[in-house]
Amino acid sequence: MDLEEFRTEVRAWVAEHAPDFKTRSGVRSPEDEHELKALLRWVADLYAAGYVGGDWPVEFGGAKDHDPMHDVVVREEIARARAPMPASGSDLAAHAIIGFGTDEQRHRYLPPIREGRELWCQLFSEPDAGSDLASLRTTAVRDGDSWVVNGQKVWTTNGHWSNLGYLLARTDPDAPQHKGISAFVVDMRLVGIQVRPLRELTGTSDFNEVFFDAVRLPADAIIGAPGQGWAIANASLAEERAGVGASVVQLQLAWEDLVTLAKAVTIGGRPAAELDDVRQELARFRTEVDAVTMLTRASMERWEAKREKVTDAPMSKLMFSEVNLRLAEYALSLLGGRGVLAEGDSGAFDEGRWQDAYLYARAYTIAGGSSEIMRNIIAERGLGLPREARA
Ligand SMILES: Cc1cc2nc3c(=O)[nH]c(=O)nc-3n(C[C@H](O)[C@H](O)[C@H](O)COP(=O)(O)OP(=O)(O)OC[C@H]3O[C@@H](n4cnc5c(N)ncnc54)[C@H](O)[C@@H]3O)c2cc1C
C-alpha cells in the first residue's frame, strides 16, 4: 500500500480507537487505574491491528514485509490525534529481548506486551549517571543461583505502574566502564524494591525513584551475556528512531494552538493576532517549525535508506526541543497574568494547557540526551571540532 493511503487508513482507525482520557503535553504516566487500563487496552489494539510491532519476528506477530516508514506514519498519526504513545519502556524491553534474549524469554515476555497485560519501565538513569550513563553504580553480584542487586535508579517513567523493569547494572567493577554492565529483567514486586513517585513541577507524578536493597533476581533474569548490557541498551535505544516524526507533528500542532491563542486573547483591547509584533513572532515560529520538519524528513529518508548521518538525530532532537520550549514560553507571555493559572484554577485558558505545556517543555530538552549533549555530538562528531576537556 502506498504511504499516503496507509496514512488515511491509520488516521481513520486512530480516530475510532484512541482512548478518550485527556492527554497532556509530553511523555506522561497514566494518572489513575482507569487511565492505566485504557492505555493498556489501546496498546493491545495497536498491536492487534498490526500498527505497532511490525518489526518483531513473524513468530511473535511481526509482519513478513515490514516497512519501517509505516512505524513513522503510525506514530505521526497517534501524535496528530493527541493520543498516548505506546509505553517506551515496554518497547525498549521488547527490542532487547528480541535482539539478545533467550527463546524462553521471548515466549514469556513478548506476548504480554502485545496483549497489553504487562507494562515495563526503563531502569537506566541514576542520580549520578544520566548523560554519562556508563558510570552507573547499581551493582548485580552473582550469588549461587541469583543476582543480588543493590543501588538506586531515578527518572523511572511509569515505574509506579509497571510490573516489570529493564535494568542496567554493573556486574564487573574491574572491567572498563562500558564492558562491566549487564542487562536484566526485573520483577518489580520482588522483596527489597521500593518505588517512590516524584512529584514534578507540573504537579503530576510521571517518574519515580527506585531503590534496590539486596534484591535477588533469578540467574535467568539476565538478558544476553554478562558484560553485554551496554551494547544491548544502545541497540534497543536505536529502535526508538521511528518516533521522531511524531515530535514534528506535535510541534506543528503547538504552532496551530499558538495561532488559536493569539486570536483568542486581547492586548490593549485588540486580538493579539492583529498586532504586528505578534504576527511577526507567529511567522518566525512557523519558519522554525517548517525548518525542523524538513530537516527531520530528510534525516528519516536517510534512516530508511540506511545512510543516516551521525548528526541527523541530534539535530532534529535539539531543534525540536528548543523550538518547543520557546514556543510555549511565548504562549505564556501572550497570556500575561493568566499564564500563571493552571488546570483547575478559574479563568485558566484552555484548562491550563499552556501552563502545563510550558512546565513540561523543559523535560524534552533533557530526556533522551540533553541539549548540551546533542550540541557536543554535533560539534565533535559532526563538525569535527576539538573535543571538550573531560575530567
Ligand atoms: C521526561 C523524562 C523521562 C525520563 N524517563 C526515563 C526513564 O524512564 N528511565 C531512565 O532510565 N531515564 C529516564 N530519563 C532520564 C534521562 O535519560 C536523563 O535525564 C538524561 O540522560 C540526563 O541525565 P541527568 O538528568 O542525570 O542530567 P546530567 O547528566 O546530570 O546533566 C545535568 C546537566 O549537565 C549537562 N551536562 C552533562 N554532561 C555534559 C557534558 N559532557 N557537556 C556539557 N554539558 C553536560 C546536561 O546537559 C544537563 O544540563 C527521563 C528524563 C526525562 C526528562
Short mmCIF file of C-alpha atoms and ligand atoms in Angstrom, two decimals:
data_model
loop_
_atom_site.label_atom_id
_atom_site.label_comp_id
_atom_site.label_asym_id
_atom_site.label_seq_id
_atom_site.Cartn_x
_atom_site.Cartn_y
_atom_site.Cartn_z
CA MET A 1 0.00 0.00 0.00
CA ASP A 2 1.21 3.49 -0.86
CA LEU A 3 2.30 5.50 2.22
CA GLU A 4 -0.43 8.16 1.90
CA GLU A 5 -3.16 5.52 1.55
CA PHE A 6 -1.74 3.85 4.64
CA ARG A 7 -1.82 7.21 6.47
CA THR A 8 -5.50 7.74 5.59
CA GLU A 9 -6.34 4.26 6.85
CA VAL A 10 -4.40 4.75 10.11
CA ARG A 11 -5.91 8.20 10.70
CA ALA A 12 -9.44 6.83 10.48
CA TRP A 13 -8.54 3.88 12.70
CA VAL A 14 -6.89 6.04 15.37
CA ALA A 15 -9.90 8.41 15.40
CA GLU A 16 -12.13 5.42 16.17
CA HIS A 17 -9.95 3.60 18.71
CA ALA A 18 -7.91 6.19 20.65
CA PRO A 19 -8.68 6.24 24.39
CA ASP A 20 -10.84 9.13 25.48
CA PHE A 21 -8.91 10.34 28.54
CA LYS A 22 -7.36 13.80 28.43
CA THR A 23 -3.72 13.64 27.36
CA ARG A 24 -1.13 16.19 28.45
CA SER A 25 1.92 17.52 26.71
CA GLY A 26 4.86 15.09 26.56
CA VAL A 27 5.54 11.56 27.72
CA ARG A 28 3.27 11.20 30.72
CA SER A 29 2.18 8.40 33.03
CA PRO A 30 -1.45 7.40 33.48
CA GLU A 31 -2.99 9.41 36.32
CA ASP A 32 -5.12 6.61 37.75
CA GLU A 33 -6.11 2.95 37.32
CA HIS A 34 -8.78 3.89 34.79
CA GLU A 35 -6.22 5.63 32.54
CA LEU A 36 -3.77 2.76 33.01
CA LYS A 37 -6.35 0.23 31.84
CA ALA A 38 -7.34 2.41 28.90
CA LEU A 39 -3.67 2.83 27.91
CA LEU A 40 -3.01 -0.92 28.02
CA ARG A 41 -6.16 -1.65 26.00
CA TRP A 42 -5.09 0.97 23.42
CA VAL A 43 -1.62 -0.63 23.16
CA ALA A 44 -3.20 -4.08 22.71
CA ASP A 45 -5.47 -2.69 19.96
CA LEU A 46 -2.48 -1.12 18.16
CA TYR A 47 -0.59 -4.42 18.16
CA ALA A 48 -3.68 -6.43 17.17
CA ALA A 49 -4.26 -4.10 14.21
CA GLY A 50 -0.63 -4.58 13.16
CA TYR A 51 0.12 -0.86 13.58
CA VAL A 52 2.92 -1.46 16.08
CA GLY A 53 5.21 -4.47 16.44
CA GLY A 54 5.52 -4.94 12.68
CA ASP A 55 9.29 -5.21 13.11
CA TRP A 56 9.00 -8.09 15.59
CA PRO A 57 9.80 -11.66 14.44
CA VAL A 58 6.87 -13.07 12.46
CA GLU A 59 6.54 -15.86 15.03
CA PHE A 60 5.65 -13.21 17.63
CA GLY A 61 3.23 -11.27 15.46
CA GLY A 62 5.59 -9.19 13.28
CA ALA A 63 4.86 -8.52 9.59
CA LYS A 64 6.51 -10.54 6.80
CA ASP A 65 7.06 -7.45 4.64
CA HIS A 66 7.51 -4.84 7.35
CA ASP A 67 8.05 -1.27 6.14
CA PRO A 68 9.80 0.92 8.78
CA MET A 69 8.14 4.03 7.30
CA HIS A 70 4.79 2.58 8.42
CA ASP A 71 6.02 2.84 12.02
CA VAL A 72 6.82 6.51 11.42
CA VAL A 73 3.37 7.19 9.94
CA VAL A 74 1.59 5.40 12.80
CA ARG A 75 3.41 7.45 15.42
CA GLU A 76 2.74 10.66 13.49
CA GLU A 77 -0.96 9.86 13.38
CA ILE A 78 -1.09 8.99 17.09
CA ALA A 79 0.54 12.38 17.78
CA ARG A 80 -1.88 14.16 15.42
CA ALA A 81 -4.83 12.67 17.32
CA ARG A 82 -3.17 13.77 20.61
CA ALA A 83 -3.47 10.16 21.77
CA PRO A 84 -0.90 8.49 24.06
CA MET A 85 2.14 6.74 22.56
CA PRO A 86 2.72 3.07 23.45
CA ALA A 87 4.90 2.96 26.60
CA SER A 88 8.53 3.28 25.58
CA GLY A 89 9.77 1.09 28.49
CA SER A 90 7.87 -1.89 27.05
CA ASP A 91 9.07 -1.06 23.55
CA LEU A 92 12.72 -0.93 24.63
CA ALA A 93 12.47 -4.14 26.64
CA ALA A 94 10.81 -5.94 23.72
CA HIS A 95 13.66 -4.96 21.40
CA ALA A 96 16.31 -6.01 23.94
CA ILE A 97 14.65 -9.41 24.32
CA ILE A 98 14.08 -9.87 20.59
CA GLY A 99 17.70 -8.98 19.83
CA PHE A 100 19.52 -10.61 22.73
CA GLY A 101 17.13 -12.69 24.88
CA THR A 102 16.68 -16.46 25.02
CA ASP A 103 13.77 -18.28 23.40
CA GLU A 104 12.26 -18.80 26.85
CA GLN A 105 12.43 -15.04 27.49
CA ARG A 106 10.82 -14.28 24.13
CA HIS A 107 7.92 -16.66 24.82
CA ARG A 108 7.49 -15.45 28.39
CA TYR A 109 7.72 -11.67 27.85
CA LEU A 110 6.70 -10.73 24.28
CA PRO A 111 3.06 -11.90 24.17
CA PRO A 112 2.01 -10.00 27.34
CA ILE A 113 3.45 -6.77 25.86
CA ARG A 114 1.40 -7.27 22.66
CA GLU A 115 -1.70 -8.09 24.63
CA GLY A 116 -1.39 -5.11 27.00
CA ARG A 117 -1.16 -7.43 30.01
CA GLU A 118 2.22 -6.24 31.27
CA LEU A 119 3.92 -2.86 31.45
CA TRP A 120 7.69 -2.26 31.62
CA CYS A 121 9.76 0.61 32.92
CA GLN A 122 13.30 1.55 31.90
CA LEU A 123 15.74 1.34 34.83
CA PHE A 124 18.84 3.01 33.35
CA SER A 125 19.43 6.52 34.83
CA GLU A 126 20.83 7.06 38.32
CA PRO A 127 21.32 10.20 40.43
CA ASP A 128 24.96 10.39 39.24
CA ALA A 129 24.62 8.65 35.90
CA GLY A 130 22.37 10.27 33.31
CA SER A 131 24.25 11.86 30.42
CA ASP A 132 27.23 9.78 31.47
CA LEU A 133 25.19 6.58 31.75
CA ALA A 134 28.24 4.31 31.58
CA SER A 135 29.28 5.49 35.05
CA LEU A 136 26.23 3.80 36.62
CA ARG A 137 26.87 2.30 40.06
CA THR A 138 23.95 -0.03 40.77
CA THR A 139 25.52 -3.47 41.17
CA ALA A 140 24.37 -7.01 40.42
CA VAL A 141 26.56 -9.64 42.06
CA ARG A 142 26.26 -13.33 41.28
CA ASP A 143 25.48 -15.41 44.37
CA GLY A 144 24.67 -19.08 43.66
CA ASP A 145 21.51 -19.16 41.56
CA SER A 146 20.80 -15.46 41.99
CA TRP A 147 21.98 -12.00 41.05
CA VAL A 148 21.87 -9.70 44.08
CA VAL A 149 21.06 -6.09 43.13
CA ASN A 150 21.86 -3.00 45.22
CA GLY A 151 21.61 0.64 44.22
CA GLN A 152 19.26 3.42 43.12
CA LYS A 153 17.62 4.45 39.87
CA VAL A 154 15.81 7.71 39.14
CA TRP A 155 13.60 9.28 36.43
CA THR A 156 11.83 5.93 36.03
CA THR A 157 8.82 6.77 33.84
CA ASN A 158 5.80 4.59 34.71
CA GLY A 159 7.81 2.88 37.50
CA HIS A 160 4.81 3.08 39.83
CA TRP A 161 2.56 1.29 37.32
CA SER A 162 4.99 -1.26 35.88
CA ASN A 163 5.18 -4.89 36.89
CA LEU A 164 8.47 -5.40 35.02
CA GLY A 165 11.67 -3.39 34.65
CA TYR A 166 14.51 -3.39 32.12
CA LEU A 167 17.56 -2.84 34.30
CA LEU A 168 21.19 -1.93 33.62
CA ALA A 169 23.55 -2.84 36.47
CA ARG A 170 27.29 -3.19 36.95
CA THR A 171 28.32 -6.85 37.13
CA ASP A 172 32.08 -6.42 36.75
CA PRO A 173 33.59 -3.48 38.66
CA ASP A 174 37.08 -4.29 37.33
CA ALA A 175 36.20 -4.19 33.62
CA PRO A 176 36.39 -0.91 31.62
CA GLN A 177 33.24 1.16 32.35
CA HIS A 178 31.18 0.15 29.28
CA LYS A 179 32.16 -3.51 29.45
CA GLY A 180 31.21 -4.18 33.07
CA ILE A 181 27.46 -3.54 32.60
CA SER A 182 24.76 -6.19 32.13
CA ALA A 183 21.04 -6.04 31.29
CA PHE A 184 18.32 -7.72 33.37
CA VAL A 185 14.61 -8.36 33.59
CA VAL A 186 13.29 -7.28 36.99
CA ASP A 187 10.01 -8.34 38.54
CA MET A 188 9.07 -5.03 40.20
CA ARG A 189 7.20 -6.82 43.01
CA LEU A 190 10.32 -8.51 44.39
CA VAL A 191 11.24 -8.04 48.05
CA GLY A 192 13.75 -5.17 48.50
CA ILE A 193 12.43 -2.95 45.68
CA GLN A 194 10.96 0.37 46.71
CA VAL A 195 9.33 2.65 44.14
CA ARG A 196 8.83 6.28 45.20
CA PRO A 197 6.88 8.52 42.80
CA LEU A 198 8.37 12.01 42.33
CA ARG A 199 6.02 14.97 42.19
CA GLU A 200 7.18 17.20 39.36
CA LEU A 201 6.81 20.92 38.75
CA THR A 202 3.84 20.13 36.51
CA GLY A 203 2.09 18.85 39.66
CA THR A 204 1.84 15.34 38.23
CA SER A 205 3.89 12.21 39.01
CA ASP A 206 5.25 10.72 35.82
CA PHE A 207 8.52 9.29 37.08
CA ASN A 208 10.00 7.72 40.17
CA GLU A 209 12.99 6.91 42.26
CA VAL A 210 13.54 3.14 42.53
CA PHE A 211 15.65 1.67 45.34
CA PHE A 212 17.18 -1.82 45.32
CA ASP A 213 18.16 -3.30 48.65
CA ALA A 214 19.67 -6.80 48.28
CA VAL A 215 17.09 -7.75 45.64
CA ARG A 216 17.57 -11.35 44.47
CA LEU A 217 16.95 -11.90 40.76
CA PRO A 218 16.94 -15.45 39.38
CA ALA A 219 20.03 -16.45 37.34
CA ASP A 220 17.99 -16.45 34.12
CA ALA A 221 16.93 -12.79 34.61
CA ILE A 222 20.00 -11.67 32.67
CA ILE A 223 19.42 -10.59 29.03
CA GLY A 224 22.29 -11.68 26.79
CA ALA A 225 25.70 -12.37 28.30
CA PRO A 226 27.33 -10.71 31.32
CA GLY A 227 29.07 -7.51 30.16
CA GLN A 228 26.82 -7.15 27.09
CA GLY A 229 24.48 -4.61 28.71
CA TRP A 230 25.92 -1.52 27.04
CA ALA A 231 25.58 -2.98 23.55
CA ILE A 232 22.04 -4.19 24.33
CA ALA A 233 20.99 -0.78 25.67
CA ASN A 234 22.34 1.02 22.60
CA ALA A 235 20.74 -1.41 20.19
CA SER A 236 17.33 -1.13 21.86
CA LEU A 237 17.54 2.70 22.06
CA ALA A 238 18.34 2.85 18.33
CA GLU A 239 14.96 1.18 17.66
CA GLU A 240 13.20 4.28 19.02
CA ARG A 241 14.01 6.25 15.86
CA ALA A 242 10.51 5.87 14.34
CA GLY A 243 9.06 8.22 16.99
CA VAL A 244 10.92 11.28 15.72
CA GLY A 245 8.22 12.08 13.14
CA ALA A 246 5.74 12.35 16.00
CA SER A 247 7.76 15.19 17.55
CA VAL A 248 7.42 17.19 14.35
CA VAL A 249 3.67 16.68 14.30
CA GLN A 250 3.49 17.80 17.95
CA LEU A 251 5.37 20.95 17.04
CA GLN A 252 3.05 21.69 14.12
CA LEU A 253 0.03 21.26 16.40
CA ALA A 254 1.65 23.51 19.02
CA TRP A 255 2.06 26.22 16.39
CA GLU A 256 -1.61 25.89 15.34
CA ASP A 257 -2.61 26.15 19.02
CA LEU A 258 -0.44 29.25 19.36
CA VAL A 259 -2.32 30.91 16.49
CA THR A 260 -5.64 29.97 18.12
CA LEU A 261 -4.39 31.51 21.36
CA ALA A 262 -3.22 34.70 19.62
CA LYS A 263 -6.70 35.11 18.10
CA ALA A 264 -8.44 34.46 21.42
CA VAL A 265 -6.51 36.77 23.77
CA THR A 266 -6.57 40.54 23.62
CA ILE A 267 -3.76 43.00 24.19
CA GLY A 268 -4.71 46.67 24.60
CA GLY A 269 -8.28 45.78 23.60
CA ARG A 270 -7.32 44.13 20.30
CA PRO A 271 -6.89 40.41 19.47
CA ALA A 272 -3.17 39.68 19.88
CA ALA A 273 -3.09 38.15 16.37
CA GLU A 274 -3.80 41.63 14.92
CA LEU A 275 -0.64 43.17 16.42
CA ASP A 276 2.41 43.47 14.18
CA ASP A 277 4.97 42.15 16.65
CA VAL A 278 2.77 39.14 17.49
CA ARG A 279 2.23 38.39 13.80
CA GLN A 280 5.99 38.54 13.24
CA GLU A 281 6.60 36.10 16.10
CA LEU A 282 3.97 33.71 14.73
CA ALA A 283 5.66 33.83 11.33
CA ARG A 284 9.10 33.33 12.89
CA PHE A 285 7.88 30.26 14.79
CA ARG A 286 6.23 28.90 11.63
CA THR A 287 9.54 29.21 9.79
CA GLU A 288 11.33 27.32 12.54
CA VAL A 289 8.66 24.61 12.69
CA ASP A 290 8.94 24.17 8.92
CA ALA A 291 12.75 24.01 9.16
CA VAL A 292 12.57 21.27 11.83
CA THR A 293 10.01 19.43 9.73
CA MET A 294 12.19 19.47 6.61
CA LEU A 295 15.35 18.58 8.49
CA THR A 296 13.60 15.67 10.19
CA ARG A 297 12.06 14.40 6.94
CA ALA A 298 15.45 14.44 5.25
CA SER A 299 17.01 12.57 8.14
CA MET A 300 14.19 9.99 8.13
CA GLU A 301 14.75 9.40 4.43
CA ARG A 302 18.43 8.76 5.09
CA TRP A 303 17.47 6.49 8.03
CA GLU A 304 15.18 4.45 5.79
CA ALA A 305 17.95 4.15 3.18
CA LYS A 306 20.44 3.22 5.96
CA ARG A 307 22.52 6.32 5.13
CA GLU A 308 21.86 8.28 8.30
CA LYS A 309 24.46 10.86 9.38
CA VAL A 310 25.71 10.97 12.95
CA THR A 311 24.24 14.48 13.34
CA ASP A 312 20.75 13.67 11.99
CA ALA A 313 19.04 12.51 15.18
CA PRO A 314 20.84 15.04 17.48
CA MET A 315 19.97 17.98 15.18
CA SER A 316 16.27 17.06 14.96
CA LYS A 317 16.09 16.43 18.70
CA LEU A 318 17.88 19.66 19.59
CA MET A 319 15.83 21.84 17.26
CA PHE A 320 12.52 20.24 18.20
CA SER A 321 13.02 20.57 21.95
CA GLU A 322 14.41 24.12 21.85
CA VAL A 323 11.74 25.50 19.48
CA ASN A 324 9.06 23.70 21.51
CA LEU A 325 10.30 25.35 24.72
CA ARG A 326 10.47 28.87 23.23
CA LEU A 327 7.05 28.47 21.64
CA ALA A 328 5.50 27.50 24.99
CA GLU A 329 7.29 30.43 26.70
CA TYR A 330 5.88 32.80 24.10
CA ALA A 331 2.37 31.39 24.55
CA LEU A 332 2.59 32.11 28.28
CA SER A 333 3.74 35.67 27.58
CA LEU A 334 0.65 36.20 25.38
CA LEU A 335 -1.50 35.04 28.28
CA GLY A 336 0.01 37.72 30.52
CA GLY A 337 -1.12 37.38 34.14
CA ARG A 338 -3.44 34.49 33.21
CA GLY A 339 -0.34 32.49 32.33
CA VAL A 340 0.08 31.57 35.98
CA LEU A 341 -3.34 29.92 36.12
CA ALA A 342 -3.16 26.14 35.98
CA GLU A 343 -5.70 23.39 35.40
CA GLY A 344 -8.49 23.71 37.96
CA ASP A 345 -7.98 27.48 38.52
CA SER A 346 -10.97 29.56 37.50
CA GLY A 347 -10.22 31.64 34.41
CA ALA A 348 -7.37 29.36 33.20
CA PHE A 349 -7.17 29.46 29.40
CA ASP A 350 -7.92 26.08 27.77
CA GLU A 351 -7.89 24.42 31.22
CA GLY A 352 -4.29 25.50 31.87
CA ARG A 353 -2.98 23.51 28.89
CA TRP A 354 -0.32 26.11 28.03
CA GLN A 355 0.98 26.30 31.54
CA ASP A 356 1.36 22.51 31.64
CA ALA A 357 3.00 22.52 28.18
CA TYR A 358 5.43 25.22 29.30
CA LEU A 359 6.39 23.48 32.54
CA TYR A 360 6.81 20.15 30.71
CA ALA A 361 8.72 21.60 27.73
CA ARG A 362 11.95 21.72 29.77
CA ALA A 363 11.78 17.92 30.10
CA TYR A 364 12.12 17.50 26.33
CA THR A 365 15.44 19.36 26.48
CA ILE A 366 16.74 16.75 28.95
CA ALA A 367 15.12 13.38 28.15
CA GLY A 368 16.81 11.10 25.65
CA GLY A 369 20.02 13.21 25.74
CA SER A 370 20.13 16.84 26.91
CA SER A 371 20.54 19.81 24.55
CA GLU A 372 24.16 20.26 25.70
CA ILE A 373 24.94 16.63 24.90
CA MET A 374 23.27 16.99 21.47
CA ARG A 375 25.41 20.10 20.80
CA ASN A 376 28.54 18.20 21.82
CA ILE A 377 27.74 15.35 19.41
CA ILE A 378 27.02 17.77 16.55
CA ALA A 379 30.22 19.72 17.24
CA GLU A 380 32.59 16.85 17.86
CA ARG A 381 31.31 14.01 15.72
CA GLY A 382 29.57 16.02 13.02
CA LEU A 383 31.69 19.14 12.57
CA GLY A 384 34.99 17.63 13.71
CA LEU A 385 35.59 20.40 16.26
CA PRO A 386 38.09 19.73 19.06
CA ARG A 387 36.69 17.57 21.85
CA GLU A 388 35.80 19.35 25.08
CA ALA A 389 38.13 18.72 28.04
CA ARG A 390 36.83 15.77 30.05
CA ALA A 391 37.59 15.06 33.68
C1 LIG B 1 10.69 13.23 30.95
C2 LIG B 1 11.83 12.33 31.22
C3 LIG B 1 11.63 10.97 31.26
C4 LIG B 1 12.70 10.10 31.54
N1 LIG B 1 12.45 8.76 31.62
C5 LIG B 1 13.46 7.93 31.96
C6 LIG B 1 13.21 6.54 32.17
O1 LIG B 1 12.08 6.06 32.06
N2 LIG B 1 14.22 5.75 32.50
C7 LIG B 1 15.51 6.21 32.64
O2 LIG B 1 16.39 5.42 32.92
N3 LIG B 1 15.78 7.53 32.47
C8 LIG B 1 14.79 8.40 32.14
N4 LIG B 1 15.04 9.74 32.00
C9 LIG B 1 16.39 10.24 32.31
C10 LIG B 1 17.15 10.84 31.18
O3 LIG B 1 17.69 9.88 30.34
C11 LIG B 1 18.24 11.74 31.85
O4 LIG B 1 17.57 12.80 32.48
C12 LIG B 1 19.21 12.28 30.86
O5 LIG B 1 20.03 11.27 30.38
C13 LIG B 1 20.11 13.38 31.51
O6 LIG B 1 20.72 12.90 32.66
P1 LIG B 1 20.61 13.67 34.07
O7 LIG B 1 19.22 14.07 34.29
O8 LIG B 1 21.28 12.83 35.09
O9 LIG B 1 21.44 15.01 33.87
P2 LIG B 1 23.02 15.18 33.98
O10 LIG B 1 23.68 14.20 33.08
O11 LIG B 1 23.41 15.19 35.42
O12 LIG B 1 23.20 16.61 33.38
C14 LIG B 1 22.97 17.80 34.15
C15 LIG B 1 23.28 18.99 33.27
O13 LIG B 1 24.65 18.96 32.87
C16 LIG B 1 24.78 18.98 31.45
N5 LIG B 1 25.87 18.12 31.03
C17 LIG B 1 26.12 16.83 31.40
N6 LIG B 1 27.23 16.37 30.80
C18 LIG B 1 27.68 17.37 29.99
C19 LIG B 1 28.80 17.49 29.08
N7 LIG B 1 29.64 16.47 28.89
N8 LIG B 1 28.94 18.66 28.44
C20 LIG B 1 28.09 19.72 28.63
N9 LIG B 1 27.03 19.65 29.47
C21 LIG B 1 26.82 18.49 30.15
C22 LIG B 1 23.45 18.44 30.95
O14 LIG B 1 23.17 18.89 29.65
C23 LIG B 1 22.47 19.00 31.97
O15 LIG B 1 22.15 20.34 31.65
C24 LIG B 1 14.00 10.63 31.74
C25 LIG B 1 14.19 12.01 31.69
C26 LIG B 1 13.13 12.86 31.45
C27 LIG B 1 13.38 14.34 31.43
#
